[in-house]
XYZ file of N, CA, C and O in Angstrom:
516
model
N 0.970 -1.199 0.029
C -0.463 -0.096 0.194
C 1.258 1.425 0.004
O 1.964 1.010 0.897
N 0.346 2.332 -0.681
C 0.764 3.588 -0.731
C 1.053 4.736 0.259
O -0.302 4.140 0.810
N 1.712 5.049 0.744
C 1.441 6.251 1.347
C -0.027 7.682 1.269
O 0.392 7.660 -0.137
N -0.431 7.507 1.687
C -1.791 8.352 1.543
C -1.643 9.993 2.269
O -1.594 9.907 3.500
N -2.260 11.210 1.902
C -2.285 12.001 2.401
C -3.769 12.188 3.307
O -4.549 11.472 2.700
N -3.491 12.480 4.636
C -4.590 12.818 5.280
C -4.690 14.263 5.860
O -3.660 15.061 5.918
N -5.960 14.800 5.327
C -6.101 16.470 5.338
C -6.968 16.595 7.121
O -7.749 16.049 7.340
N -5.992 16.942 8.414
C -6.611 17.064 9.143
C -7.278 18.577 9.371
O -6.862 19.870 9.121
N -8.666 18.847 9.799
C -9.586 19.989 9.383
C -10.124 20.379 10.803
O -10.390 19.493 11.670
N -10.198 21.552 10.926
C -10.555 22.249 12.146
C -11.188 22.966 11.908
O -11.129 23.871 10.360
N -12.891 23.042 12.204
C -14.019 24.351 11.387
C -14.683 24.626 13.098
O -14.802 24.162 14.054
N -15.173 26.007 12.706
C -16.295 26.762 13.692
C -17.474 26.067 13.039
O -17.713 25.915 12.040
N -18.555 25.932 14.054
C -19.692 25.504 13.642
C -20.239 26.242 12.339
O -20.118 27.576 12.324
N -21.083 25.602 11.235
C -21.995 26.497 10.603
C -20.727 26.819 9.293
O -21.339 27.570 8.108
N -19.721 26.234 9.410
C -18.481 26.420 8.117
C -18.831 25.633 6.853
O -19.432 24.590 6.939
N -19.046 26.632 5.542
C -19.477 26.131 4.812
C -18.368 25.488 3.940
O -17.053 25.702 4.429
N -18.733 24.450 3.208
C -17.859 23.479 2.216
C -16.611 24.114 1.578
O -15.302 23.957 1.484
N -17.161 25.096 0.880
C -16.371 25.924 -0.095
C -14.920 26.685 0.638
O -13.773 26.876 0.331
N -15.549 26.935 1.783
C -14.350 27.539 2.785
C -13.214 26.288 3.297
O -12.198 26.534 3.602
N -13.822 25.677 3.761
C -12.965 24.028 3.999
C -11.967 23.623 2.940
O -11.105 23.641 2.807
N -12.823 23.683 2.014
C -11.981 23.074 0.139
C -10.924 24.599 -0.096
O -10.165 23.924 -0.176
N -11.584 25.688 0.261
C -10.401 26.781 -0.196
C -9.144 26.554 0.750
O -8.150 26.639 0.629
N -9.275 26.417 2.091
C -8.313 25.974 3.168
C -7.230 24.846 2.764
O -5.998 24.937 2.981
N -8.315 23.426 2.548
C -7.275 22.603 2.023
C -6.581 22.942 0.994
O -5.198 22.566 0.874
N -6.867 23.481 0.084
C -6.373 23.835 -1.562
C -5.127 24.717 -1.025
O -4.050 24.488 -1.446
N -5.061 25.804 -0.321
C -4.025 26.226 0.179
C -2.817 25.689 0.656
O -1.717 25.842 0.271
N -3.279 24.876 1.535
C -2.619 23.696 2.359
C -1.787 23.086 1.338
O -0.565 23.073 1.599
N -2.138 22.582 0.323
C -1.646 21.663 -0.401
C -0.581 22.662 -1.589
O 0.124 22.058 -1.746
N -1.261 23.613 -1.777
C -0.216 24.609 -2.471
C 1.115 24.719 -1.608
O 2.158 25.050 -2.456
N 0.857 25.704 -0.570
C 2.008 25.823 0.354
C 2.908 24.493 0.385
O 4.402 24.981 0.687
N 2.214 23.253 0.726
C 3.483 22.079 0.842
C 3.603 21.517 -0.540
O 4.584 20.331 -0.464
N 3.729 22.093 -1.795
C 3.907 22.072 -2.811
C 3.013 20.614 -3.597
O 3.671 20.072 -4.494
N 2.060 20.459 -3.194
C 1.258 19.063 -3.443
C 0.011 19.392 -4.071
O -0.967 18.693 -4.151
N -0.182 20.795 -4.489
C -0.847 20.996 -5.369
C -1.616 20.089 -6.216
O -1.077 19.478 -7.283
N -2.959 19.758 -6.170
C -3.656 18.895 -7.098
C -3.602 17.467 -6.719
O -4.605 16.477 -7.400
N -2.776 17.013 -5.423
C -2.880 15.779 -4.645
C -4.053 15.426 -3.959
O -4.830 16.362 -3.797
N -4.226 14.077 -4.241
C -5.561 13.316 -3.848
C -5.436 13.722 -1.996
O -4.480 13.291 -1.871
N -6.923 13.624 -1.273
C -6.425 13.801 -0.062
C -7.263 12.563 0.437
O -9.054 13.217 0.517
N -7.458 11.223 -0.010
C -8.563 10.696 0.424
C -8.911 9.915 1.872
O -10.021 9.978 1.919
N -8.855 10.881 2.917
C -9.046 11.159 4.137
C -8.800 12.518 4.841
O -7.937 13.221 4.690
N -10.101 12.953 5.302
C -10.220 14.272 6.037
C -10.632 13.731 7.515
O -11.113 12.319 7.639
N -9.751 14.218 8.357
C -9.722 13.856 10.155
C -10.354 14.999 10.623
O -9.576 15.986 10.497
N -11.218 15.054 11.707
C -11.584 16.035 12.135
C -11.927 15.671 13.477
O -12.426 14.541 13.793
N -12.592 16.472 14.518
C -13.017 16.581 15.692
C -14.708 15.863 15.553
O -15.254 15.882 14.859
N -14.546 14.917 16.323
C -15.824 14.044 16.515
C -17.085 14.847 16.275
O -18.169 14.767 15.867
N -16.770 16.052 17.037
C -18.416 16.999 17.417
C -18.298 17.731 16.120
O -19.475 18.366 15.705
N -17.499 17.386 14.703
C -17.589 18.117 13.544
C -17.843 17.472 12.517
O -18.175 18.000 11.505
N -17.843 16.402 13.148
C -17.982 15.523 11.564
C -19.205 15.171 10.856
O -19.308 15.285 9.697
N -20.053 15.765 11.599
C -21.645 15.857 11.179
C -22.121 17.273 10.807
O -22.832 17.447 10.214
N -20.840 18.113 10.501
C -21.233 19.444 9.851
C -21.397 19.337 8.837
O -21.201 18.900 7.704
N -22.653 19.727 8.185
C -23.231 20.143 6.686
C -21.858 20.486 5.793
O -21.682 19.443 5.002
N -21.039 21.242 6.132
C -19.721 21.827 5.374
C -19.127 21.004 5.254
O -18.270 20.296 4.283
N -18.621 20.289 6.618
C -17.464 18.662 6.687
C -17.654 17.509 5.858
O -17.360 17.452 5.050
N -18.840 17.380 5.884
C -19.692 16.180 5.204
C -19.414 16.724 3.497
O -18.940 15.731 2.817
N -20.450 18.058 3.152
C -19.934 18.299 1.972
C -18.545 18.388 1.207
O -18.292 17.858 0.121
N -17.822 18.928 2.002
C -16.406 18.802 1.538
C -15.642 17.672 1.447
O -14.835 17.398 0.487
N -15.898 16.911 1.996
C -15.177 15.582 2.114
C -16.060 14.765 1.245
O -15.454 14.342 0.159
N -17.415 15.136 0.674
C -18.404 14.355 -0.725
C -17.613 14.858 -1.814
O -17.183 14.132 -2.890
N -17.296 16.362 -1.847
C -16.993 16.771 -3.372
C -15.572 16.399 -3.418
O -14.901 16.064 -4.672
N -14.466 15.572 -2.460
C -13.501 15.227 -2.748
C -13.168 13.827 -2.762
O -12.000 13.308 -2.927
N -14.535 12.983 -2.849
C -14.167 11.348 -2.373
C -13.606 11.143 -1.250
O -13.106 9.951 -1.421
N -13.534 11.825 -0.067
C -12.606 11.563 0.779
C -13.560 10.781 2.022
O -14.930 11.224 2.184
N -12.871 9.503 2.536
C -13.728 9.081 3.802
C -13.026 10.419 4.792
O -12.260 11.110 5.262
N -14.413 10.173 5.571
C -14.500 11.315 6.954
C -14.085 10.573 8.264
O -15.091 9.667 8.293
N -13.141 10.823 8.882
C -12.669 10.331 10.078
C -13.374 11.298 11.170
O -12.735 12.111 11.312
N -13.970 10.714 12.541
C -14.131 11.207 13.565
C -13.367 11.120 14.411
O -13.402 9.881 15.022
N -12.496 11.912 14.982
C -11.274 11.427 15.864
C -11.837 12.120 17.227
O -12.229 13.233 17.343
N -12.036 11.283 18.118
C -12.282 11.558 19.642
C -11.594 12.972 20.223
O -10.142 12.600 19.883
N -12.378 13.640 20.717
C -11.293 14.658 21.467
C -10.236 14.235 22.449
O -8.882 14.607 22.180
N -10.227 13.356 22.914
C -9.619 12.558 24.234
C -8.108 12.294 23.320
O -7.134 12.105 23.298
N -8.664 11.301 21.919
C -7.683 10.848 21.122
C -6.526 12.049 20.525
O -5.479 11.738 20.321
N -7.049 13.212 20.661
C -5.870 14.509 20.206
C -5.078 14.547 20.970
O -3.800 14.844 20.433
N -4.961 14.493 22.310
C -4.062 14.647 23.310
C -2.916 14.182 23.053
O -1.639 14.329 23.398
N -3.248 12.597 22.410
C -1.517 11.808 22.392
C -0.883 12.183 21.393
O 0.382 11.701 21.029
N -1.020 13.446 20.537
C -0.639 13.787 18.966
C 0.123 15.363 19.549
O 1.056 15.949 18.912
N 0.069 15.537 21.024
C 0.139 17.050 20.987
C 2.137 17.179 20.588
O 2.322 18.155 20.408
N 2.840 16.370 21.283
C 4.358 16.410 21.208
C 4.904 16.600 19.542
O 5.583 17.116 19.393
N 3.527 15.949 18.701
C 4.501 16.000 17.171
C 3.606 17.264 16.157
O 4.105 17.355 15.449
N 2.822 18.177 17.259
C 2.303 18.962 16.776
C 3.489 19.938 16.478
O 4.428 20.403 17.380
N 3.236 20.559 15.618
C 4.284 22.137 14.945
C 3.942 23.101 15.564
O 4.911 23.924 15.717
N 2.635 23.598 15.402
C 1.903 24.935 16.392
C 1.014 24.973 17.717
O 0.726 23.546 17.913
N 0.897 25.538 17.728
C 0.127 25.681 19.106
C -0.866 27.113 19.110
O -0.433 27.937 19.141
N -2.126 26.918 19.391
C -2.747 27.609 19.622
C -3.374 27.579 21.306
O -3.990 26.727 21.705
N -3.133 28.588 22.354
C -3.764 28.681 23.526
C -4.713 28.562 23.460
O -5.558 27.550 24.623
N -5.736 29.412 22.838
C -7.335 28.873 23.141
C -7.563 27.858 22.716
O -8.531 27.077 23.544
N -7.187 27.078 21.120
C -7.366 25.462 21.125
C -6.813 24.428 22.199
O -7.561 23.733 22.666
N -5.864 25.119 22.796
C -5.272 23.680 23.807
C -6.113 24.142 25.310
O -6.185 23.170 25.847
N -6.162 25.302 25.427
C -7.117 25.400 26.328
C -8.740 24.619 26.412
O -9.350 24.004 27.210
N -9.215 24.345 25.090
C -10.190 23.958 25.060
C -10.446 22.319 24.620
O -11.202 21.548 25.320
N -9.415 21.821 23.714
C -8.971 20.287 23.608
C -7.882 19.770 23.944
O -7.662 18.858 24.200
N -6.871 20.573 24.846
C -5.893 19.908 25.577
C -4.496 19.417 24.297
O -3.755 18.637 24.746
N -4.692 20.253 23.300
C -3.721 20.109 22.179
C -3.424 20.999 21.124
O -4.526 21.800 21.453
N -2.711 21.614 21.367
C -2.311 22.744 20.554
C -2.739 23.374 19.621
O -3.133 24.579 18.813
N -3.082 22.457 18.386
C -3.652 22.237 17.149
C -4.412 21.190 16.829
O -4.239 19.837 16.661
N -6.304 21.253 16.677
C -6.938 20.463 16.314
C -6.543 19.834 14.712
O -6.311 18.627 14.851
N -5.917 20.848 13.624
C -5.804 20.417 12.556
C -4.593 19.349 12.747
O -5.145 17.910 11.829
N -3.555 19.698 12.875
C -2.110 19.068 13.081
C -2.640 17.411 13.831
O -2.300 16.487 13.570
N -3.203 17.825 15.022
C -3.364 16.363 16.116
C -4.158 15.640 15.215
O -4.169 13.989 15.162
N -5.354 16.058 14.351
C -6.173 15.147 13.590
C -5.710 14.733 12.288
O -5.949 13.214 12.106
N -4.768 15.242 12.060
C -4.305 15.061 10.799
C -3.544 13.767 11.230
O -3.210 12.339 10.413
N -2.121 13.685 12.174
C -1.874 12.498 12.869
C -2.261 11.509 13.084
O -2.617 10.586 12.614
N -3.498 11.773 13.820
C -4.238 10.644 14.207
C -5.080 9.584 12.974
O -5.325 8.485 12.928
N -5.767 10.873 12.346
C -6.154 9.899 11.089
C -5.054 9.672 9.937
O -5.464 8.500 9.154
N -3.835 9.780 10.342
C -2.657 8.898 9.459
C -2.260 7.735 9.941
O -1.805 6.629 9.286
N -2.540 7.157 11.015
C -2.484 6.327 11.825
C -0.632 6.340 12.107
O -0.227 7.136 11.932
N -0.639 5.294 12.832
C 0.597 5.004 13.588
C 1.962 5.111 12.179
O 1.692 4.618 10.985
N 2.729 5.769 12.758
C 3.720 6.204 11.732
C 3.894 7.068 10.995
O 4.412 7.723 10.037
N 2.636 7.792 11.263
C 2.035 8.854 9.860
C 3.192 9.706 10.391
O 3.989 10.176 11.850
N 3.345 10.922 9.502
C 4.026 12.338 9.739
C 3.132 13.463 9.283
O 2.865 13.516 8.189
N 3.654 14.450 9.603
C 3.094 15.565 9.639
C 4.124 16.563 8.551
O 5.335 16.586 8.234
N 3.290 16.651 7.279
C 3.652 17.208 6.131
C 3.497 18.845 5.883
O 4.530 19.169 4.973
N 2.628 19.354 6.321
C 1.950 20.569 6.579
C 1.630 21.044 7.899
O 0.540 20.618 7.841
N 2.440 21.935 8.481
C 1.317 22.428 9.727
C 0.572 23.375 9.412
O 0.464 23.923 8.437
N -0.155 23.512 10.545
C -1.484 24.068 10.476
C -1.491 25.404 9.715
O -0.984 26.184 10.138
N -2.480 25.813 9.215
C -2.611 26.894 8.206
C -3.980 27.437 8.688
O -5.193 26.478 8.863
N -4.359 28.423 8.495
C -5.907 29.230 9.233
C -6.185 30.067 8.175
O -5.370 31.041 7.839
N -7.460 30.005 7.722
C -8.088 30.797 6.884
C -9.591 30.974 7.190
O -10.560 30.150 7.623
N -9.720 32.083 7.875
C -10.904 32.490 8.288
C -11.615 31.354 9.323
O -10.858 31.624 10.616
N -12.667 30.900 9.327
C -13.332 29.522 10.028
C -12.644 28.194 10.183
O -13.145 27.321 10.705
N -11.502 28.086 9.167
C -11.178 26.648 9.142
C -9.688 26.966 9.143
O -8.464 27.868 8.868
N -9.235 25.419 9.907
C -7.841 25.123 9.907
C -7.392 23.796 9.243
O -8.209 23.099 9.360
N -6.242 23.799 8.643
C -5.874 22.304 7.553
C -4.505 22.228 8.156
O -3.631 23.389 7.941
N -4.180 20.723 8.206
C -3.053 20.556 8.563
C -3.034 19.116 7.652
O -4.015 18.770 7.257
N -1.623 18.825 6.948
C -1.448 17.592 5.935
C -0.789 16.664 6.971
O 0.262 17.196 7.352
N -0.709 15.554 6.951
C -0.307 14.355 7.367
C 0.021 12.880 6.218
O -0.965 13.137 5.347
N 1.152 12.269 6.306
C 1.167 11.264 5.238
C 1.033 10.145 6.211
O 1.613 9.903 7.055
N 0.491 9.062 5.510
C 0.315 7.779 6.746
C 1.965 7.191 6.117
O 2.198 7.222 5.083
N 2.135 6.155 7.188
C 3.157 5.284 7.476
C 3.361 4.433 5.744
O 4.744 4.256 5.083
N 2.653 4.051 5.438
C 2.410 3.093 4.227
C 1.338 3.397 3.337
O -0.091 3.692 3.722
C-alpha cells in the first residue's frame, strides 16, 4: 500500500464546504502538493457531522474520520504549532495537526503544519504506508 495524504481539518460550527476546500487547497499549495488527492479527512468527532464538512469530504471523495477529543491529546508532542485558545478547549495546541496525525495512523508524519483561513484550519499528514 502506498502512503496517502490525510487532511486534518478544524472548523467552527456552520462553516461552508467552499471555505473548507479553499483552506485545504491552500495547504496543499504551500506544501507543494497542489492537486494531490486527500483520500481521508480527519476532524473532531463533534464537527464530523457538520453539513459543510460532510459536503467537503463528498466533493473530494474522501473518507471522513471522526477523532474523539481525548484521542487528540496523544499527538501534542508531534504538533508543530500551538494555539493557547485551542489548547485550553481541547488539550492539544492544534486540532488540525493532531487530527491529521491521528487520521494518518501509526507512523504517520506531519507534512504541512496548520494554516488558518477565516473559520478553518488545515494541516496535512502522510500515512506510513
